[in-house]
Amino acid sequence: MRNRHRAGTFSWTAIVGAYAQHGPHTEAFALFDAMMEQQGVRVDCVTFVAALSACKTPEMLSRGKEIHALLRRQGIAMDEEVTAALVTMYRYNIK
């Protein structure tokens, strides 16, 4: 059962990442939201990094801030990858 959860997380995260990189970004967020609601699919730091990578435009900043807040509420470790994704998101959105 544990491996099934891992495979689900891996597969969903890969798709979120693909949409985040190649668009449409709205699909990345829709899948991310579905992961958060889906029972049995765990969201990990890699998932958050994938979702944050879609937040590189001023239009996506508010969504990025929501994901940042969720990351903190979920108690996801602020490792180097997560920190780098946050720095990148905020850097792209400096006005």
XYZ file of C-alpha atoms in Angstrom:
95
model
C 0.000 0.000 0.000
C 2.815 2.412 0.823
C 4.427 2.002 -2.611
C 1.081 2.709 -4.257
C 0.895 6.047 -2.441
C 4.429 6.835 -3.529
C 3.729 5.974 -7.150
C 0.597 8.104 -7.073
C 2.473 11.063 -5.644
C 5.301 10.637 -8.130
C 2.983 10.384 -11.128
C 0.779 13.311 -10.124
C 3.806 15.467 -9.290
C 5.385 14.714 -12.668
C 2.244 15.892 -14.439
C 1.981 19.020 -12.265
C 5.617 19.774 -13.107
C 5.052 19.262 -16.830
C 2.105 21.663 -16.848
C 4.066 24.138 -14.720
C 6.932 24.133 -17.223
C 5.015 23.913 -20.494
C 1.517 25.144 -19.677
C -1.207 25.693 -19.278
C -0.401 26.766 -15.735
C -4.038 26.570 -14.743
C -3.855 22.805 -15.295
C -0.862 22.575 -12.954
C -2.877 24.303 -10.243
C -5.977 22.210 -10.909
C -3.984 18.995 -10.519
C -2.218 20.325 -7.437
C -5.584 21.172 -5.876
C -6.915 17.734 -6.792
C -3.911 16.132 -5.109
C -4.610 18.083 -1.942
C -8.205 16.816 -1.909
C -7.535 13.235 -3.040
C -7.373 10.649 -0.307
C -4.350 8.399 -0.487
C -2.207 10.747 -2.550
C 0.386 12.465 -0.441
C 1.808 15.846 -1.274
C 5.518 16.222 -0.595
C 8.179 18.898 -0.993
C 8.741 17.915 -4.637
C 5.049 18.487 -5.336
C 5.226 21.955 -3.807
C 8.345 22.781 -5.845
C 6.534 21.697 -9.023
C 3.504 23.855 -8.219
C 5.614 26.861 -7.261
C 7.499 26.654 -10.546
C 4.270 27.679 -12.303
C 4.196 30.969 -10.368
C 6.706 32.983 -12.376
C 4.398 35.722 -13.609
C 2.792 38.599 -11.716
C -0.627 37.090 -12.484
C 0.361 33.937 -10.617
C 1.877 35.615 -7.560
C -1.268 35.417 -5.449
C -1.542 31.700 -6.216
C 2.114 31.278 -5.294
C 1.512 33.011 -1.980
C -1.394 30.638 -1.314
C 0.851 27.654 -2.029
C 3.561 29.135 0.218
C 1.060 29.492 3.074
C -0.205 25.959 2.503
C 3.341 24.648 2.533
C 3.847 26.194 5.959
C 0.498 24.898 7.293
C 1.316 21.389 6.066
C 4.652 21.496 7.886
C 6.633 20.687 4.741
C 10.369 20.961 5.389
C 11.968 24.069 3.979
C 14.807 22.216 2.303
C 17.080 23.716 -0.354
C 14.751 22.890 -3.242
C 11.676 24.399 -1.595
C 13.610 27.487 -0.555
C 15.030 27.905 -4.067
C 11.544 27.572 -5.604
C 10.197 30.250 -3.267
C 13.110 32.599 -3.938
C 12.647 32.096 -7.681
C 8.903 32.720 -7.469
C 9.298 35.941 -5.505
C 12.255 37.077 -7.632
C 10.249 36.755 -10.851
C 7.480 38.804 -9.295
C 9.435 41.783 -8.005
C 7.874 44.981 -9.307
